[in-house]
Amino acid sequence: MQFVVLSIFVLVCLMSLLRPHWALALVLLMYPFEQSLQASVPIFRAIPPLANVCIALVAGIAAIYAIARQERPFAGYFTGVFWCTCWIFGWSALSLIWTPSHPQADEMVKSGVPYFVLFILVSPFLLDGVDDYRRLGRALLLLGCIVAGTIILNPEFNFRYGRLGIDLEGNLRTNPLTIGELGGTILIVAALMRTEVGEPFWAALRFVSIPLGAALAFQSGSRGQILFAGIVAVAMYPLARQLRSVFSFLGTVVAVALIGGAVLLVAQLVLEGDLLRRWDANALAEGGTTRIWNILDLVRAYAVAPGYWLFGLGFNAFSTVSAAIREPYSHALTVDMLCELGMLTFVAYLASIWWTYRSSRELFARAAPDPGARADVTIFLALAVYQLLLNNKQGTLWASGPMFLHFLIIVRAQRREAMLAPLGSPADAGNGDDALPHGAHPA
């Protein structure tokens, strides 16, 4: 297993140096790949950040190569979403001055800065435009399935309290949510991908990927990951398929039913013991109640401090103002944005979501007539929604880089389509007010 996993990692890194879409897939799957390496190769367990450092170096080299090859590489880079994202992270760092949880918040910010550079500043260059979506989607599915296989087949991974992971030094354990997110990502990509008649390999991979992703998510014990992945896949499937007739509609209904049926079948085969108890009604209610109380604690502290309404209580203030002893943060990113970072930053956060939504609509409108492009674009719109849902169930700002990266690559692709298209073409008809923060007009 050590030889197999290390060989796969080296091969993917080498491919990524000259194929930026593979580098972007590697970045998006960095955390589960890191766990696979830690479980298989002793040096990666002895030096926990090593895998991330290697991937960051590969992404940096690939980004330089991409910039050298792309036409006007900075076109679509400095968008409203980019500036809003920089404001959000920058303000959270500035709020260390007045946050009541300074030691813990300071450590979270310092450890998150390298990931901000990787996800926000470097990785958006790895996607040139809409044409890269298909290559990226297939790289994500193939690499995701390979990493999932190395996790499932590796005896180092074991269950503790219904959660899949490995034991690290110092009584630490890997994060099962990362494994669940990988399973959900595989499920979404496989469900929404479109394959042609002459592509038996990709058709077969799609066929096995849906149950594989569902099984991995269930085994991780990550309830939100599998629930959100199933909801997103089913809800977005009609967008990924063009309905031209009654038969197309019926085919879509059958496909959605099959996706849901496959997930339920896997649940019946996988869930037992501690895994099954995590889906007990009492366990689900306890998890939901805990998050509600977390949110109420933070909102209550913010509501009674009007002097902080504009600028926020300070990053990670939750860990001080809340009575939840075992909860280091609220797990609800949107609430954190308002209460910890204030109204100004909350507006920037909403603006980034609004611009992403507008760019998504424009991308989808242009891709809709082409069945393949329609499915490719829908995949990444679905993954952005998936990330947004996850970060409002388990997220904290400096660990939310993948969500903002999904926003950035959607907006970058849309802006590059509009800016680089020949004058008078359909792509040129897009709004130009996505490029600057003051250009948003919700009406």
XYZ file of C-alpha atoms in Angstrom:
443
model
C 0.000 0.000 0.000
C 2.878 2.362 0.755
C 4.363 1.857 -2.720
C 0.987 2.151 -4.463
C -0.156 5.341 -2.726
C 3.226 7.059 -3.002
C 3.481 6.131 -6.709
C 0.004 7.537 -7.363
C 0.886 10.750 -5.550
C 4.142 11.241 -7.453
C 2.467 10.485 -10.783
C -0.382 12.939 -10.145
C 2.070 15.632 -9.049
C 4.123 15.179 -12.225
C 0.997 15.302 -14.399
C -0.157 18.422 -12.577
C 2.994 20.384 -13.413
C 2.017 20.581 -17.093
C -1.748 20.080 -16.817
C -3.192 22.867 -14.670
C -6.636 21.255 -14.455
C -5.026 18.236 -12.760
C -3.261 20.578 -10.359
C -6.609 22.183 -9.505
C -8.184 18.750 -8.935
C -5.234 17.900 -6.678
C -5.797 21.087 -4.668
C -9.534 20.442 -4.322
C -8.851 16.877 -3.076
C -5.827 17.827 -1.000
C -7.217 17.010 2.436
C -8.448 13.428 1.775
C -5.300 12.688 -0.259
C -3.279 13.910 2.727
C -5.033 11.393 4.982
C -4.412 8.572 2.517
C -0.710 9.448 2.436
C -0.510 9.673 6.225
C -2.087 6.236 6.538
C 0.247 4.662 3.977
C 3.638 6.419 4.000
C 5.435 6.860 7.365
C 7.145 10.152 6.492
C 3.797 11.833 5.806
C 2.523 10.710 9.206
C 5.708 11.854 10.928
C 5.514 15.268 9.211
C 1.753 16.016 8.976
C 1.997 19.172 6.785
C 4.295 17.502 4.222
C 1.562 16.447 1.785
C 0.017 19.919 1.779
C 3.405 21.555 1.247
C 4.112 19.280 -1.736
C 0.706 19.983 -3.273
C 1.107 23.734 -2.729
C 4.491 23.686 -4.503
C 3.033 21.711 -7.415
C 0.089 24.122 -7.644
C 2.432 27.112 -7.611
C 4.560 25.732 -10.451
C 1.454 24.754 -12.412
C 0.026 28.255 -11.913
C 3.190 29.835 -13.321
C 2.953 27.495 -16.317
C -0.742 28.367 -16.744
C -0.058 32.106 -16.584
C 2.616 31.751 -19.263
C 0.215 29.914 -21.594
C -3.050 31.787 -21.042
C -4.183 34.749 -23.055
C -4.382 37.742 -20.694
C -4.094 35.553 -17.578
C -5.231 38.328 -15.233
C -8.479 38.813 -17.159
C -11.220 37.681 -14.794
C -8.877 37.460 -11.805
C -9.496 40.770 -10.007
C -13.266 40.419 -9.760
C -15.752 41.617 -7.181
C -15.657 38.201 -5.518
C -11.866 38.386 -5.277
C -11.933 41.788 -3.559
C -14.769 40.757 -1.238
C -12.895 37.596 -0.286
C -9.722 39.560 0.447
C -11.745 41.994 2.558
C -13.331 39.145 4.545
C -10.048 37.429 5.384
C -8.206 40.703 5.885
C -10.835 42.046 8.269
C -10.828 38.829 10.279
C -7.045 39.194 10.698
C -7.462 42.850 11.707
C -10.130 41.878 14.248
C -7.464 40.051 16.244
C -6.855 43.474 17.775
C -10.173 43.406 19.665
C -11.318 39.787 19.676
C -11.853 38.369 23.193
C -10.405 35.024 22.024
C -7.043 36.347 20.885
C -4.663 33.401 21.565
C -6.834 30.798 19.843
C -7.926 33.146 17.043
C -4.344 34.247 16.418
C -3.231 30.632 16.007
C -6.110 29.889 13.616
C -5.245 32.889 11.445
C -1.506 32.145 11.368
C -2.081 28.506 10.429
C -4.626 29.564 7.779
C -2.503 32.110 5.909
C -0.679 29.529 3.688
C -4.035 28.029 2.709
C -5.360 31.503 1.862
C -2.425 31.949 -0.505
C -3.019 28.527 -2.069
C -6.806 28.630 -2.441
C -7.475 32.336 -3.026
C -4.362 33.780 -4.675
C -2.790 30.889 -6.628
C -5.359 28.240 -7.547
C -7.801 30.416 -9.579
C -5.118 30.672 -12.286
C -5.328 26.887 -12.774
C -8.649 27.169 -14.614
C -8.508 29.051 -17.905
C -12.170 29.091 -18.876
C -15.332 27.075 -19.428
C -13.512 24.671 -21.756
C -11.498 23.463 -18.750
C -14.603 22.441 -16.813
C -14.948 19.100 -18.577
C -11.281 18.191 -18.098
C -11.403 19.298 -14.469
C -14.603 17.371 -13.749
C -13.135 14.156 -15.116
C -9.873 14.676 -13.263
C -11.850 15.191 -10.053
C -13.865 12.008 -10.579
C -10.897 9.820 -11.513
C -8.577 11.127 -8.806
C -11.396 11.119 -6.257
C -12.184 7.463 -6.945
C -8.502 6.520 -6.711
C -8.095 8.296 -3.374
C -11.346 6.751 -2.128
C -10.054 3.307 -3.105
C -6.796 3.828 -1.207
C -8.798 4.810 1.878
C -11.291 1.942 1.745
C -8.632 -0.713 1.050
C -6.102 0.544 3.591
C -6.331 -1.422 6.880
C -4.840 1.561 8.752
C -8.228 3.262 8.521
C -10.503 2.156 11.339
C -13.747 3.123 13.022
C -14.017 4.933 16.321
C -17.447 6.002 17.593
C -18.834 5.445 14.113
C -16.257 7.670 12.360
C -13.664 6.474 9.834
C -10.083 7.702 10.258
C -6.553 6.927 11.412
C -4.758 7.572 14.692
C -1.928 10.085 14.669
C 0.736 10.820 17.239
C -0.221 12.465 20.499
C -3.676 10.839 20.723
C -4.805 12.824 17.669
C -7.067 11.488 14.944
C -7.725 12.548 11.368
C -10.865 14.483 10.504
C -13.658 12.160 9.248
C -15.519 15.111 7.734
C -12.829 15.326 5.047
C -13.484 11.718 4.029
C -17.212 12.356 3.969
C -16.714 15.435 1.806
C -14.689 13.365 -0.667
C -17.515 10.837 -0.881
C -20.056 13.596 -1.433
C -17.935 15.217 -4.136
C -17.584 11.925 -6.002
C -21.334 11.359 -5.760
C -22.189 14.813 -7.134
C -19.703 14.720 -10.021
C -20.681 11.189 -11.051
C -24.413 11.912 -10.868
C -24.248 15.083 -12.973
C -21.543 14.128 -15.494
C -22.586 13.425 -19.063
C -20.818 10.728 -21.065
C -21.042 10.022 -24.790
C -21.687 6.684 -26.488
C -18.013 6.252 -27.403
C -16.752 6.718 -23.841
C -17.170 3.327 -22.133
C -14.455 4.004 -19.536
C -16.110 7.162 -18.208
C -19.548 5.577 -18.366
C -18.312 2.621 -16.297
C -16.547 4.915 -13.850
C -19.735 6.926 -13.365
C -21.647 3.711 -12.745
C -19.383 2.625 -9.879
C -18.693 6.108 -8.510
C -22.171 6.875 -7.172
C -22.293 3.885 -4.781
C -18.574 4.310 -4.015
C -19.011 7.948 -3.033
C -22.121 7.187 -0.999
C -20.418 4.285 0.801
C -17.386 6.413 1.685
C -19.557 9.248 2.989
C -21.660 6.877 5.105
C -18.578 5.131 6.492
C -17.066 8.466 7.504
C -20.042 9.010 9.774
C -20.492 12.486 8.288
C -24.233 12.893 8.159
C -24.304 16.370 6.677
C -21.945 15.420 3.864
C -24.101 12.591 2.557
C -27.384 14.459 3.095
C -26.187 17.602 1.317
C -24.538 15.618 -1.485
C -27.718 13.654 -2.128
C -29.899 16.768 -2.040
C -27.583 18.741 -4.334
C -27.190 15.873 -6.823
C -30.939 15.277 -7.064
C -31.857 18.979 -7.165
C -29.264 19.888 -9.813
C -29.769 16.861 -12.057
C -32.630 18.472 -14.054
C -30.306 21.411 -14.812
C -27.602 19.078 -16.098
C -29.934 17.485 -18.645
C -31.769 19.363 -21.374
C -35.478 18.505 -21.416
C -36.662 18.554 -25.012
C -39.655 16.247 -24.769
C -41.882 14.288 -22.432
C -39.507 11.326 -22.779
C -36.586 13.488 -21.694
C -38.557 14.542 -18.641
C -39.458 10.962 -17.783
C -35.829 9.920 -18.271
C -34.742 12.636 -15.852
C -37.308 11.502 -13.274
C -36.079 7.910 -13.571
C -32.431 8.993 -13.289
C -33.132 11.046 -10.158
C -35.005 8.091 -8.650
C -32.078 5.783 -9.441
C -29.590 8.155 -7.787
C -31.723 8.339 -4.661
C -32.304 4.587 -4.722
C -28.591 3.860 -5.038
C -27.822 6.045 -2.013
C -30.532 4.356 0.072
C -29.337 0.893 -0.984
C -25.774 1.713 0.018
C -27.061 3.016 3.354
C -28.771 -0.310 4.057
C -25.583 -2.228 3.225
C -23.158 0.014 5.109
C -24.953 1.289 8.200
C -24.620 -0.931 11.242
C -23.387 -0.649 14.818
C -22.013 2.795 15.692
C -22.553 3.978 12.111
C -26.250 3.184 12.345
C -26.559 4.816 15.772
C -25.316 8.100 14.313
C -28.478 8.116 12.175
C -30.754 7.481 15.131
C -33.412 10.172 15.561
C -32.015 11.162 18.965
C -28.472 11.500 17.593
C -29.677 13.625 14.685
C -31.709 15.826 17.017
C -28.748 16.222 19.371
C -26.454 17.323 16.513
C -28.997 19.827 15.246
C -29.767 21.167 18.720
C -26.073 21.686 19.494
C -25.620 23.836 16.396
C -28.755 25.842 17.130
C -27.525 26.602 20.653
C -24.130 27.590 19.254
C -25.792 30.052 16.888
C -28.036 31.451 19.627
C -25.064 31.963 21.956
C -23.209 33.988 19.338
C -26.248 35.968 18.160
C -27.172 36.808 21.765
C -23.682 38.119 22.513
C -23.733 40.205 19.324
C -27.241 41.561 19.922
C -26.423 42.960 23.363
C -23.262 44.734 22.139
C -24.450 47.421 19.662
C -21.007 49.023 19.713
C -19.762 45.964 17.816
C -22.594 45.680 15.276
C -20.663 47.412 12.515
C -17.227 45.879 13.050
C -18.079 42.587 14.774
C -17.106 40.942 18.061
C -13.830 39.751 16.557
C -12.754 36.544 14.859
C -13.480 33.386 16.902
C -15.243 35.418 19.617
C -17.623 32.457 19.864
C -15.129 30.404 21.882
C -15.254 33.079 24.615
C -18.894 34.231 24.579
C -20.447 30.755 24.285
C -21.108 28.362 27.140
C -20.313 25.405 24.844
C -17.114 24.068 26.398
C -16.255 21.530 23.688
C -17.132 23.725 20.693
C -14.174 25.782 19.348
C -16.396 27.677 16.865
C -20.072 27.988 15.987
C -19.907 25.776 12.847
C -22.128 28.276 10.972
C -20.023 30.489 8.709
C -22.829 32.896 7.781
C -23.568 33.639 11.439
C -19.837 34.112 12.097
C -19.670 36.631 9.266
C -22.317 38.818 10.870
C -21.591 38.424 14.570
C -17.814 38.039 14.635
C -16.880 40.243 11.670
C -19.746 42.742 11.642
C -22.189 44.196 9.161
C -19.564 45.534 6.745
C -17.999 42.120 6.262
C -21.393 40.429 6.216
C -22.347 42.632 3.237
C -19.093 41.643 1.481
C -19.913 37.973 2.116
C -23.430 38.329 0.692
C -22.025 40.259 -2.271
C -19.585 37.437 -3.071
C -22.473 34.955 -3.081
C -24.574 37.311 -5.226
C -21.834 37.787 -7.819
C -21.225 34.043 -7.928
C -24.939 33.479 -8.489
C -25.041 36.032 -11.314
C -21.962 34.557 -12.984
C -23.458 31.079 -12.590
C -26.620 32.151 -14.388
C -24.643 33.671 -17.263
C -22.380 30.635 -17.580
C -25.344 28.293 -17.547
C -27.307 30.376 -20.076
C -24.425 30.204 -22.568
C -23.761 26.510 -21.952
C -27.403 25.385 -21.986
C -27.729 24.693 -25.751
C -24.739 22.282 -25.651
C -25.666 19.142 -23.627
C -22.051 18.394 -22.696
C -21.164 21.950 -21.659
C -24.453 22.226 -19.774
C -23.582 19.219 -17.617
C -19.972 20.372 -17.113
C -21.027 23.815 -15.879
C -23.761 22.365 -13.672
C -21.224 20.161 -11.876
C -19.270 23.143 -10.613
C -22.353 25.140 -9.744
C -23.468 22.124 -7.691
C -20.070 21.812 -5.984
C -20.180 25.513 -5.049
C -23.624 25.018 -3.475
C -22.308 21.901 -1.706
C -19.401 23.850 -0.228
C -21.693 26.662 0.898
C -23.981 24.209 2.687
C -21.081 22.395 4.349
C -19.546 25.615 5.631
C -22.812 26.511 7.307
C -22.855 23.147 9.036
C -19.234 22.713 10.095
C -17.142 25.602 8.797
C -14.912 28.306 10.164
C -13.523 31.109 8.014
C -9.858 30.171 7.735
C -10.800 26.593 6.793
C -13.289 27.691 4.110
C -10.763 28.243 1.316
C -12.263 25.537 -0.953
C -15.670 27.262 -0.872
C -14.246 30.629 -1.900
C -12.109 28.891 -4.541
C -15.274 27.449 -6.105
C -16.768 30.946 -6.149
C -13.632 32.388 -7.733
C -13.285 29.815 -10.528
C -16.951 30.253 -11.478
C -16.687 34.033 -11.665
C -13.271 33.902 -13.370
C -14.575 31.560 -16.072
C -17.601 33.781 -16.704
C -15.563 36.968 -16.848
C -12.971 35.441 -19.162
C -15.727 34.268 -21.467
C -17.105 37.796 -21.588
C -13.780 39.647 -21.791
C -11.976 37.419 -24.298
C -14.885 36.596 -26.603
C -14.906 38.347 -29.998
C -16.920 41.568 -30.001
C -20.560 40.900 -30.773
C -20.497 37.214 -29.840
C -23.030 35.833 -27.300
C -20.352 35.669 -24.617
C -19.683 39.372 -25.067
C -23.209 40.177 -23.993
C -22.526 39.478 -20.312
C -22.657 42.236 -17.747
C -19.395 43.993 -17.084
C -20.233 45.028 -13.547
C -18.864 41.795 -12.078
C -15.372 43.192 -12.370
C -15.590 45.826 -9.619
C -17.131 45.665 -6.132
C -19.328 48.718 -6.705
C -20.907 47.236 -9.825
C -23.536 45.020 -8.212
C -27.118 46.134 -8.666
C -29.495 43.488 -7.242
C -32.429 44.983 -9.139
